PDB file of C-alpha atoms in Angstrom:
ATOM      1  CA  MET A   1      57.152 -50.599 -65.598  1.00  0.00           C
ATOM      2  CA  LEU A   2      60.131 -51.540 -67.738  1.00  0.00           C
ATOM      3  CA  TYR A   3      63.328 -50.006 -66.351  1.00  0.00           C
ATOM      4  CA  LEU A   4      66.440 -49.752 -68.529  1.00  0.00           C
ATOM      5  CA  VAL A   5      69.264 -49.565 -66.014  1.00  0.00           C
ATOM      6  CA  GLY A   6      72.797 -48.516 -66.939  1.00  0.00           C
ATOM      7  CA  LEU A   7      75.516 -50.463 -65.116  1.00  0.00           C
ATOM      8  CA  GLY A   8      78.527 -48.299 -65.926  1.00  0.00           C
ATOM      9  CA  LEU A   9      81.739 -49.668 -67.393  1.00  0.00           C
ATOM     10  CA  SER A  10      83.685 -51.679 -64.860  1.00  0.00           C
ATOM     11  CA  ASP A  11      82.270 -53.760 -62.016  1.00  0.00           C
ATOM     12  CA  GLU A  12      79.330 -54.374 -59.703  1.00  0.00           C
ATOM     13  CA  THR A  13      79.870 -51.149 -57.754  1.00  0.00           C
ATOM     14  CA  ASP A  14      79.388 -48.874 -60.775  1.00  0.00           C
ATOM     15  CA  ILE A  15      75.605 -49.094 -60.688  1.00  0.00           C
ATOM     16  CA  THR A  16      73.958 -45.902 -59.410  1.00  0.00           C
ATOM     17  CA  VAL A  17      72.071 -45.815 -56.107  1.00  0.00           C
ATOM     18  CA  LYS A  18      68.874 -45.209 -58.053  1.00  0.00           C
ATOM     19  CA  GLY A  19      69.615 -48.148 -60.339  1.00  0.00           C
ATOM     20  CA  LEU A  20      70.374 -50.457 -57.431  1.00  0.00           C
ATOM     21  CA  GLU A  21      67.063 -49.569 -55.792  1.00  0.00           C
ATOM     22  CA  VAL A  22      65.248 -50.518 -58.994  1.00  0.00           C
ATOM     23  CA  VAL A  23      67.108 -53.824 -59.259  1.00  0.00           C
ATOM     24  CA  LYS A  24      66.339 -54.768 -55.675  1.00  0.00           C
ATOM     25  CA  LYS A  25      62.590 -54.209 -56.005  1.00  0.00           C
ATOM     26  CA  ALA A  26      62.045 -55.536 -59.551  1.00  0.00           C
ATOM     27  CA  SER A  27      60.111 -58.755 -60.079  1.00  0.00           C
ATOM     28  CA  ARG A  28      62.545 -59.904 -62.772  1.00  0.00           C
ATOM     29  CA  VAL A  29      66.045 -58.757 -63.689  1.00  0.00           C
ATOM     30  CA  TYR A  30      67.639 -59.287 -67.117  1.00  0.00           C
ATOM     31  CA  LEU A  31      71.241 -58.617 -68.117  1.00  0.00           C
ATOM     32  CA  GLU A  32      71.833 -57.678 -71.756  1.00  0.00           C
ATOM     33  CA  ALA A  33      74.904 -59.700 -72.593  1.00  0.00           C
ATOM     34  CA  TYR A  34      75.914 -59.236 -76.210  1.00  0.00           C
ATOM     35  CA  THR A  35      76.824 -55.606 -76.939  1.00  0.00           C
ATOM     36  CA  SER A  36      79.367 -55.239 -74.134  1.00  0.00           C
ATOM     37  CA  ILE A  37      80.624 -56.859 -70.938  1.00  0.00           C
ATOM     38  CA  LEU A  38      81.566 -55.817 -67.434  1.00  0.00           C
ATOM     39  CA  LEU A  39      84.933 -56.797 -65.969  1.00  0.00           C
ATOM     40  CA  VAL A  40      83.261 -59.124 -63.433  1.00  0.00           C
ATOM     41  CA  ASP A  41      81.154 -62.266 -63.761  1.00  0.00           C
ATOM     42  CA  GLN A  42      77.377 -62.503 -63.479  1.00  0.00           C
ATOM     43  CA  SER A  43      77.733 -64.250 -60.110  1.00  0.00           C
ATOM     44  CA  VAL A  44      79.507 -61.190 -58.679  1.00  0.00           C
ATOM     45  CA  LEU A  45      76.636 -58.971 -59.780  1.00  0.00           C
ATOM     46  CA  GLU A  46      74.083 -61.329 -58.256  1.00  0.00           C
ATOM     47  CA  ALA A  47      75.909 -61.411 -54.926  1.00  0.00           C
ATOM     48  CA  TYR A  48      76.193 -57.614 -54.790  1.00  0.00           C
ATOM     49  CA  TYR A  49      72.631 -56.919 -55.936  1.00  0.00           C
ATOM     50  CA  GLY A  50      71.136 -59.684 -53.817  1.00  0.00           C
ATOM     51  CA  ARG A  51      69.126 -60.845 -56.828  1.00  0.00           C
ATOM     52  CA  SER A  52      69.183 -63.611 -59.393  1.00  0.00           C
ATOM     53  CA  ILE A  53      69.766 -62.342 -62.933  1.00  0.00           C
ATOM     54  CA  MET A  54      68.624 -63.825 -66.243  1.00  0.00           C
ATOM     55  CA  VAL A  55      71.027 -63.332 -69.138  1.00  0.00           C
ATOM     56  CA  ALA A  56      69.356 -61.818 -72.200  1.00  0.00           C
ATOM     57  CA  ASP A  57      71.357 -62.709 -75.297  1.00  0.00           C
ATOM     58  CA  ARG A  58      70.893 -61.195 -78.748  1.00  0.00           C
ATOM     59  CA  GLU A  59      68.323 -63.819 -79.728  1.00  0.00           C
ATOM     60  CA  MET A  60      66.137 -63.075 -76.721  1.00  0.00           C
ATOM     61  CA  VAL A  61      66.297 -59.289 -77.052  1.00  0.00           C
ATOM     62  CA  GLU A  62      65.774 -59.193 -80.804  1.00  0.00           C
ATOM     63  CA  SER A  63      63.426 -62.144 -81.323  1.00  0.00           C
ATOM     64  CA  ASN A  64      61.816 -62.924 -77.985  1.00  0.00           C
ATOM     65  CA  SER A  65      61.290 -59.526 -76.371  1.00  0.00           C
ATOM     66  CA  ASP A  66      57.782 -60.590 -75.345  1.00  0.00           C
ATOM     67  CA  GLU A  67      59.363 -62.713 -72.616  1.00  0.00           C
ATOM     68  CA  ILE A  68      61.239 -59.711 -71.232  1.00  0.00           C
ATOM     69  CA  LEU A  69      58.077 -57.586 -71.359  1.00  0.00           C
ATOM     70  CA  ARG A  70      55.809 -60.283 -69.950  1.00  0.00           C
ATOM     71  CA  ASP A  71      53.403 -58.726 -67.423  1.00  0.00           C
ATOM     72  CA  ALA A  72      55.577 -55.595 -67.233  1.00  0.00           C
ATOM     73  CA  ALA A  73      52.425 -53.464 -67.214  1.00  0.00           C
ATOM     74  CA  ASN A  74      51.666 -54.898 -63.767  1.00  0.00           C
ATOM     75  CA  VAL A  75      55.115 -55.560 -62.260  1.00  0.00           C
ATOM     76  CA  ASP A  76      58.535 -53.928 -62.441  1.00  0.00           C
ATOM     77  CA  VAL A  77      61.057 -55.473 -64.824  1.00  0.00           C
ATOM     78  CA  ALA A  78      64.711 -54.348 -64.851  1.00  0.00           C
ATOM     79  CA  PHE A  79      66.745 -54.619 -68.050  1.00  0.00           C
ATOM     80  CA  LEU A  80      70.432 -54.086 -67.246  1.00  0.00           C
ATOM     81  CA  VAL A  81      72.775 -52.637 -69.866  1.00  0.00           C
ATOM     82  CA  VAL A  82      76.546 -52.272 -69.564  1.00  0.00           C
ATOM     83  CA  GLY A  83      77.451 -48.594 -69.829  1.00  0.00           C
ATOM     84  CA  ASP A  84      74.451 -46.389 -70.535  1.00  0.00           C
ATOM     85  CA  PRO A  85      71.221 -47.806 -72.017  1.00  0.00           C
ATOM     86  CA  PHE A  86      71.223 -45.145 -74.716  1.00  0.00           C
ATOM     87  CA  GLY A  87      74.966 -44.576 -75.012  1.00  0.00           C
ATOM     88  CA  ALA A  88      77.039 -46.499 -77.521  1.00  0.00           C
ATOM     89  CA  THR A  89      74.268 -49.037 -78.045  1.00  0.00           C
ATOM     90  CA  THR A  90      70.625 -48.101 -78.028  1.00  0.00           C
ATOM     91  CA  HIS A  91      67.677 -50.286 -77.189  1.00  0.00           C
ATOM     92  CA  THR A  92      64.990 -48.268 -78.875  1.00  0.00           C
ATOM     93  CA  ASP A  93      63.368 -51.384 -80.361  1.00  0.00           C
ATOM     94  CA  LEU A  94      62.635 -52.744 -76.895  1.00  0.00           C
ATOM     95  CA  VAL A  95      61.203 -49.430 -75.718  1.00  0.00           C
ATOM     96  CA  LEU A  96      59.040 -49.080 -78.841  1.00  0.00           C
ATOM     97  CA  ARG A  97      57.701 -52.595 -78.322  1.00  0.00           C
ATOM     98  CA  ALA A  98      56.879 -51.729 -74.699  1.00  0.00           C
ATOM     99  CA  ARG A  99      55.033 -48.606 -75.848  1.00  0.00           C
ATOM    100  CA  GLU A 100      52.960 -50.681 -78.274  1.00  0.00           C
ATOM    101  CA  LEU A 101      51.911 -52.859 -75.351  1.00  0.00           C
ATOM    102  CA  GLY A 102      51.089 -49.873 -73.150  1.00  0.00           C
ATOM    103  CA  ILE A 103      53.982 -50.580 -70.770  1.00  0.00           C
ATOM    104  CA  PRO A 104      55.518 -47.501 -69.091  1.00  0.00           C
ATOM    105  CA  THR A 105      59.315 -47.222 -69.405  1.00  0.00           C
ATOM    106  CA  ARG A 106      62.011 -45.377 -67.525  1.00  0.00           C
ATOM    107  CA  THR A 107      65.752 -45.052 -68.096  1.00  0.00           C
ATOM    108  CA  ILE A 108      68.371 -44.960 -65.332  1.00  0.00           C
ATOM    109  CA  PRO A 109      71.502 -43.543 -67.029  1.00  0.00           C
ATOM    110  CA  ASN A 110      75.129 -44.273 -66.184  1.00  0.00           C
ATOM    111  CA  ALA A 111      78.641 -43.765 -67.521  1.00  0.00           C
ATOM    112  CA  SER A 112      79.268 -44.757 -71.134  1.00  0.00           C
ATOM    113  CA  ILE A 113      82.438 -45.165 -73.159  1.00  0.00           C
ATOM    114  CA  MET A 114      81.114 -42.190 -75.142  1.00  0.00           C
ATOM    115  CA  SER A 115      81.809 -39.915 -72.173  1.00  0.00           C
ATOM    116  CA  ALA A 116      84.414 -41.921 -70.236  1.00  0.00           C
ATOM    117  CA  ILE A 117      86.823 -41.743 -73.185  1.00  0.00           C
ATOM    118  CA  GLY A 118      87.494 -38.208 -71.940  1.00  0.00           C
ATOM    119  CA  ALA A 119      89.894 -39.879 -69.499  1.00  0.00           C
ATOM    120  CA  THR A 120      92.378 -39.946 -72.370  1.00  0.00           C
ATOM    121  CA  GLY A 121      92.653 -36.178 -71.956  1.00  0.00           C
ATOM    122  CA  LEU A 122      90.958 -35.518 -75.294  1.00  0.00           C
ATOM    123  CA  GLN A 123      88.141 -32.992 -75.077  1.00  0.00           C
ATOM    124  CA  LEU A 124      84.710 -34.451 -75.762  1.00  0.00           C
ATOM    125  CA  TYR A 125      83.678 -31.316 -77.666  1.00  0.00           C
ATOM    126  CA  ASN A 126      86.375 -32.162 -80.212  1.00  0.00           C
ATOM    127  CA  PHE A 127      84.949 -35.594 -81.100  1.00  0.00           C
ATOM    128  CA  GLY A 128      83.015 -36.211 -84.288  1.00  0.00           C
ATOM    129  CA  GLN A 129      80.974 -39.242 -85.307  1.00  0.00           C
ATOM    130  CA  THR A 130      81.644 -42.480 -83.449  1.00  0.00           C
ATOM    131  CA  VAL A 131      82.290 -45.528 -85.634  1.00  0.00           C
ATOM    132  CA  SER A 132      82.435 -49.283 -85.074  1.00  0.00           C
ATOM    133  CA  MET A 133      85.081 -51.712 -86.284  1.00  0.00           C
ATOM    134  CA  VAL A 134      84.057 -55.341 -86.833  1.00  0.00           C
ATOM    135  CA  PHE A 135      86.237 -58.391 -87.337  1.00  0.00           C
ATOM    136  CA  PHE A 136      87.118 -58.876 -90.993  1.00  0.00           C
ATOM    137  CA  LEU A 137      86.308 -62.232 -92.542  1.00  0.00           C
ATOM    138  CA  GLU A 138      87.695 -63.838 -95.677  1.00  0.00           C
ATOM    139  CA  GLY A 139      85.992 -62.032 -98.530  1.00  0.00           C
ATOM    140  CA  TRP A 140      84.151 -59.620 -96.212  1.00  0.00           C
ATOM    141  CA  LYS A 141      85.821 -56.402 -95.096  1.00  0.00           C
ATOM    142  CA  PRO A 142      83.122 -53.838 -94.288  1.00  0.00           C
ATOM    143  CA  ALA A 143      84.559 -50.345 -94.621  1.00  0.00           C
ATOM    144  CA  SER A 144      81.644 -48.016 -93.932  1.00  0.00           C
ATOM    145  CA  PHE A 145      83.676 -46.563 -91.051  1.00  0.00           C
ATOM    146  CA  TYR A 146      86.137 -45.079 -93.555  1.00  0.00           C
ATOM    147  CA  ASP A 147      83.821 -42.390 -94.907  1.00  0.00           C
ATOM    148  CA  ARG A 148      82.721 -41.383 -91.402  1.00  0.00           C
ATOM    149  CA  ILE A 149      86.353 -41.013 -90.319  1.00  0.00           C
ATOM    150  CA  LYS A 150      87.053 -38.943 -93.447  1.00  0.00           C
ATOM    151  CA  GLU A 151      84.183 -36.601 -92.574  1.00  0.00           C
ATOM    152  CA  ASN A 152      85.558 -36.177 -89.056  1.00  0.00           C
ATOM    153  CA  ARG A 153      89.109 -35.651 -90.296  1.00  0.00           C
ATOM    154  CA  ASP A 154      87.998 -33.075 -92.877  1.00  0.00           C
ATOM    155  CA  ILE A 155      86.819 -30.805 -90.048  1.00  0.00           C
ATOM    156  CA  GLY A 156      89.634 -31.735 -87.682  1.00  0.00           C
ATOM    157  CA  LEU A 157      87.707 -33.834 -85.159  1.00  0.00           C
ATOM    158  CA  HIS A 158      88.724 -36.937 -83.213  1.00  0.00           C
ATOM    159  CA  THR A 159      87.046 -40.272 -83.968  1.00  0.00           C
ATOM    160  CA  LEU A 160      86.110 -42.761 -81.257  1.00  0.00           C
ATOM    161  CA  ILE A 161      86.256 -46.299 -82.644  1.00  0.00           C
ATOM    162  CA  LEU A 162      84.278 -48.990 -80.811  1.00  0.00           C
ATOM    163  CA  LEU A 163      85.753 -52.456 -81.267  1.00  0.00           C
ATOM    164  CA  ASP A 164      83.839 -55.623 -82.087  1.00  0.00           C
ATOM    165  CA  ILE A 165      82.957 -58.287 -79.544  1.00  0.00           C
ATOM    166  CA  LYS A 166      81.622 -61.718 -80.432  1.00  0.00           C
ATOM    167  CA  VAL A 167      79.583 -63.378 -77.679  1.00  0.00           C
ATOM    168  CA  LYS A 168      77.417 -66.444 -78.334  1.00  0.00           C
ATOM    169  CA  GLU A 169      78.018 -66.234 -82.073  1.00  0.00           C
ATOM    170  CA  GLN A 170      77.548 -69.129 -84.510  1.00  0.00           C
ATOM    171  CA  SER A 171      79.852 -70.033 -87.365  1.00  0.00           C
ATOM    172  CA  LEU A 172      78.347 -69.632 -90.826  1.00  0.00           C
ATOM    173  CA  ASP A 173      78.308 -73.425 -91.237  1.00  0.00           C
ATOM    174  CA  ASN A 174      76.503 -74.044 -87.948  1.00  0.00           C
ATOM    175  CA  MET A 175      74.078 -71.225 -88.675  1.00  0.00           C
ATOM    176  CA  ALA A 176      73.295 -72.650 -92.129  1.00  0.00           C
ATOM    177  CA  ARG A 177      72.740 -76.106 -90.659  1.00  0.00           C
ATOM    178  CA  GLY A 178      70.602 -74.795 -87.807  1.00  0.00           C
ATOM    179  CA  ARG A 179      72.970 -76.145 -85.167  1.00  0.00           C
ATOM    180  CA  LYS A 180      72.923 -74.317 -81.834  1.00  0.00           C
ATOM    181  CA  ILE A 181      76.702 -74.498 -81.484  1.00  0.00           C
ATOM    182  CA  TYR A 182      78.418 -71.273 -80.487  1.00  0.00           C
ATOM    183  CA  GLU A 183      81.924 -70.023 -81.011  1.00  0.00           C
ATOM    184  CA  PRO A 184      84.147 -69.021 -78.056  1.00  0.00           C
ATOM    185  CA  PRO A 185      83.882 -65.319 -77.142  1.00  0.00           C
ATOM    186  CA  ARG A 186      86.237 -63.004 -79.037  1.00  0.00           C
ATOM    187  CA  TYR A 187      87.110 -59.400 -78.268  1.00  0.00           C
ATOM    188  CA  MET A 188      88.825 -57.171 -80.804  1.00  0.00           C
ATOM    189  CA  THR A 189      92.052 -55.557 -79.687  1.00  0.00           C
ATOM    190  CA  VAL A 190      93.512 -52.182 -80.586  1.00  0.00           C
ATOM    191  CA  GLY A 191      96.217 -53.966 -82.581  1.00  0.00           C
ATOM    192  CA  THR A 192      93.666 -55.742 -84.761  1.00  0.00           C
ATOM    193  CA  CYS A 193      91.716 -52.518 -85.238  1.00  0.00           C
ATOM    194  CA  ALA A 194      94.827 -50.588 -86.293  1.00  0.00           C
ATOM    195  CA  ARG A 195      95.882 -53.300 -88.761  1.00  0.00           C
ATOM    196  CA  GLN A 196      92.413 -53.461 -90.308  1.00  0.00           C
ATOM    197  CA  MET A 197      92.295 -49.673 -90.634  1.00  0.00           C
ATOM    198  CA  LEU A 198      95.615 -49.612 -92.474  1.00  0.00           C
ATOM    199  CA  GLU A 199      94.441 -52.451 -94.700  1.00  0.00           C
ATOM    200  CA  ILE A 200      91.366 -50.452 -95.758  1.00  0.00           C
ATOM    201  CA  GLU A 201      93.418 -47.282 -96.274  1.00  0.00           C
ATOM    202  CA  GLU A 202      95.731 -49.211 -98.565  1.00  0.00           C
ATOM    203  CA  GLU A 203      92.717 -50.356-100.598  1.00  0.00           C
ATOM    204  CA  LYS A 204      91.001 -46.944-100.639  1.00  0.00           C
ATOM    205  CA  GLY A 205      94.141 -44.891-101.139  1.00  0.00           C
ATOM    206  CA  GLN A 206      92.474 -41.587-100.208  1.00  0.00           C
ATOM    207  CA  GLY A 207      94.993 -40.561 -97.568  1.00  0.00           C
ATOM    208  CA  VAL A 208      92.445 -40.249 -94.766  1.00  0.00           C
ATOM    209  CA  TYR A 209      94.986 -41.696 -92.350  1.00  0.00           C
ATOM    210  CA  GLY A 210      98.151 -43.749 -92.567  1.00  0.00           C
ATOM    211  CA  PRO A 211     100.838 -45.579 -90.565  1.00  0.00           C
ATOM    212  CA  ASP A 212     102.004 -42.270 -89.029  1.00  0.00           C
ATOM    213  CA  SER A 213      98.541 -41.049 -88.004  1.00  0.00           C
ATOM    214  CA  LEU A 214      98.319 -40.507 -84.253  1.00  0.00           C
ATOM    215  CA  ALA A 215      95.881 -42.521 -82.156  1.00  0.00           C
ATOM    216  CA  VAL A 216      95.182 -43.563 -78.581  1.00  0.00           C
ATOM    217  CA  GLY A 217      94.400 -47.110 -77.502  1.00  0.00           C
ATOM    218  CA  ALA A 218      92.221 -47.502 -74.400  1.00  0.00           C
ATOM    219  CA  ALA A 219      91.642 -50.625 -72.320  1.00  0.00           C
ATOM    220  CA  ARG A 220      89.196 -51.344 -69.480  1.00  0.00           C
ATOM    221  CA  VAL A 221      88.173 -47.698 -69.258  1.00  0.00           C
ATOM    222  CA  GLY A 222      86.738 -46.885 -65.840  1.00  0.00           C
ATOM    223  CA  GLY A 223      88.226 -49.972 -64.202  1.00  0.00           C
ATOM    224  CA  LYS A 224      90.972 -50.366 -61.656  1.00  0.00           C
ATOM    225  CA  THR A 225      93.371 -51.543 -64.374  1.00  0.00           C
ATOM    226  CA  GLU A 226      92.454 -48.830 -66.894  1.00  0.00           C
ATOM    227  CA  LYS A 227      95.246 -48.372 -69.438  1.00  0.00           C
ATOM    228  CA  PHE A 228      95.972 -45.927 -72.268  1.00  0.00           C
ATOM    229  CA  VAL A 229      98.681 -46.184 -74.923  1.00  0.00           C
ATOM    230  CA  ALA A 230      99.277 -43.444 -77.504  1.00  0.00           C
ATOM    231  CA  GLY A 231     101.235 -43.695 -80.702  1.00  0.00           C
ATOM    232  CA  THR A 232     101.083 -43.943 -84.463  1.00  0.00           C
ATOM    233  CA  LEU A 233      98.763 -46.495 -86.024  1.00  0.00           C
ATOM    234  CA  LYS A 234     101.852 -48.492 -86.938  1.00  0.00           C
ATOM    235  CA  GLU A 235     102.989 -48.479 -83.296  1.00  0.00           C
ATOM    236  CA  LEU A 236      99.523 -49.405 -82.035  1.00  0.00           C
ATOM    237  CA  CYS A 237      99.514 -52.469 -84.279  1.00  0.00           C
ATOM    238  CA  GLU A 238     101.986 -53.906 -81.770  1.00  0.00           C
ATOM    239  CA  ALA A 239     100.586 -52.390 -78.551  1.00  0.00           C
ATOM    240  CA  ASP A 240      98.298 -55.191 -77.335  1.00  0.00           C
ATOM    241  CA  ASP A 241     100.785 -56.454 -74.741  1.00  0.00           C
ATOM    242  CA  LEU A 242     100.993 -52.950 -73.271  1.00  0.00           C
ATOM    243  CA  LEU A 243      97.209 -52.566 -73.139  1.00  0.00           C
ATOM    244  CA  GLY A 244      96.419 -56.005 -71.724  1.00  0.00           C
ATOM    245  CA  PRO A 245      93.032 -57.785 -71.635  1.00  0.00           C
ATOM    246  CA  PRO A 246      89.719 -56.499 -73.072  1.00  0.00           C
ATOM    247  CA  LEU A 247      87.717 -54.422 -73.495  1.00  0.00           C
ATOM    248  CA  HIS A 248      89.584 -52.140 -75.909  1.00  0.00           C
ATOM    249  CA  SER A 249      88.628 -48.928 -77.732  1.00  0.00           C
ATOM    250  CA  MET A 250      90.616 -46.573 -79.917  1.00  0.00           C
ATOM    251  CA  VAL A 251      90.629 -42.870 -80.765  1.00  0.00           C
ATOM    252  CA  LEU A 252      92.028 -41.470 -84.002  1.00  0.00           C
ATOM    253  CA  LEU A 253      93.272 -37.939 -83.387  1.00  0.00           C
ATOM    254  CA  GLY A 254      91.806 -35.022 -85.293  1.00  0.00           C
ATOM    255  CA  ARG A 255      94.039 -32.320 -86.696  1.00  0.00           C
ATOM    256  CA  ARG A 256      92.580 -29.604 -84.458  1.00  0.00           C
ATOM    257  CA  THR A 257      94.099 -31.197 -81.366  1.00  0.00           C
ATOM    258  CA  HIS A 258      94.584 -28.517 -78.713  1.00  0.00           C
ATOM    259  CA  GLU A 259      97.947 -28.122 -77.012  1.00  0.00           C
ATOM    260  CA  LEU A 260      96.425 -29.058 -73.626  1.00  0.00           C
ATOM    261  CA  GLU A 261      95.151 -32.292 -75.171  1.00  0.00           C
ATOM    262  CA  HIS A 262      98.598 -32.992 -76.573  1.00  0.00           C
ATOM    263  CA  GLU A 263     100.284 -32.323 -73.244  1.00  0.00           C
ATOM    264  CA  TYR A 264      97.935 -34.762 -71.478  1.00  0.00           C
ATOM    265  CA  VAL A 265      97.996 -37.540 -74.062  1.00  0.00           C
ATOM    266  CA  ARG A 266     101.745 -37.534 -74.706  1.00  0.00           C
ATOM    267  CA  GLU A 267     102.281 -39.124 -71.269  1.00  0.00           C
ATOM    268  CA  PHE A 268     100.757 -42.296 -72.741  1.00  0.00           C
ATOM    269  CA  ALA A 269     102.992 -42.225 -75.835  1.00  0.00           C
ATOM    270  CA  VAL A 270     105.002 -45.291 -76.800  1.00  0.00           C
ATOM    271  CA  ASN A 271     107.691 -42.936 -78.104  1.00  0.00           C
ATOM    272  CA  LYS A 272     107.332 -39.341 -76.939  1.00  0.00           C
ATOM    273  CA  GLU A 273     109.892 -38.063 -79.431  1.00  0.00           C
ATOM    274  CA  THR A 274     107.999 -39.533 -82.375  1.00  0.00           C
ATOM    275  CA  TRP A 275     104.678 -38.356 -80.954  1.00  0.00           C
ATOM    276  CA  ASP A 276     105.909 -34.757 -80.532  1.00  0.00           C
ATOM    277  CA  LYS A 277     107.476 -34.641 -83.992  1.00  0.00           C
ATOM    278  CA  ILE A 278     104.321 -35.794 -85.780  1.00  0.00           C
ATOM    279  CA  TRP A 279     102.027 -33.659 -83.641  1.00  0.00           C
ATOM    280  CA  GLN A 280     104.046 -30.510 -84.285  1.00  0.00           C
ATOM    281  CA  ALA A 281     104.032 -31.153 -88.033  1.00  0.00           C
ATOM    282  CA  GLU A 282     100.429 -32.299 -88.518  1.00  0.00           C
ATOM    283  CA  TYR A 283      98.167 -31.783 -85.528  1.00  0.00           C
ATOM    284  CA  GLN A 284      98.660 -28.372 -83.968  1.00  0.00           C
ATOM    285  CA  GLN A 285      95.456 -26.358 -83.826  1.00  0.00           C
ATOM    286  CA  LYS A 286      95.469 -23.736 -86.564  1.00  0.00           C
TER     287      LYS A 286
END
């Protein structure tokens, strides 16, 4: 059987008891290592699980899945995913390929940023579509997130924004030349996300959000050093020192924010006076 095992969001202890049992008995264990990361190294996982782990990068998962699925109809194979296997990132392609080969599959769920973001104090029922923000490049500024945020804002809902990570990525030059040379890992910060959002708003000019729009930056959610910072998008452009190391996420507040949500989130505000003033004028639930 192919098991997709969620690891949770923080460290080696976040795996469920059920997931750990699967890992311990599996013939092979793979760690998906390109859509997200834990806050501990692979060696820490191996010591805790008592198993060696093979890292499955994007190339292996997308182009060489046959290796992962090798003999999985006869032995147990564990595919480990940070967060929940079908949370922020899905692995339906791998499951569909297993089905084609007649390999049974089973999912062991765990915490995902999609649910853990509730630690900000914002009610999950009040979230709309989740969007992703990628690093802008010279001449390439994808803005598909803008329309999704507009749809959420039009009905007053919060937007969870997942921030880009670059792990084992090639430069365009190395890719064109076929050179297996990889760039150092990069993790988008809340500050970069906020600046890119304001850049796209300036280009679009539709007033979906602006420098005074309220948002919450989140760092290392679920970990021992979890940190939240709330403020305007302009304030969050400069909030990276307050948030600290990766991984970061961000929430753009919807206009139907409930007073209980406001009371909880304002404790994270960079400037409570500014936060209260804008919330009272723009965000109180009607």
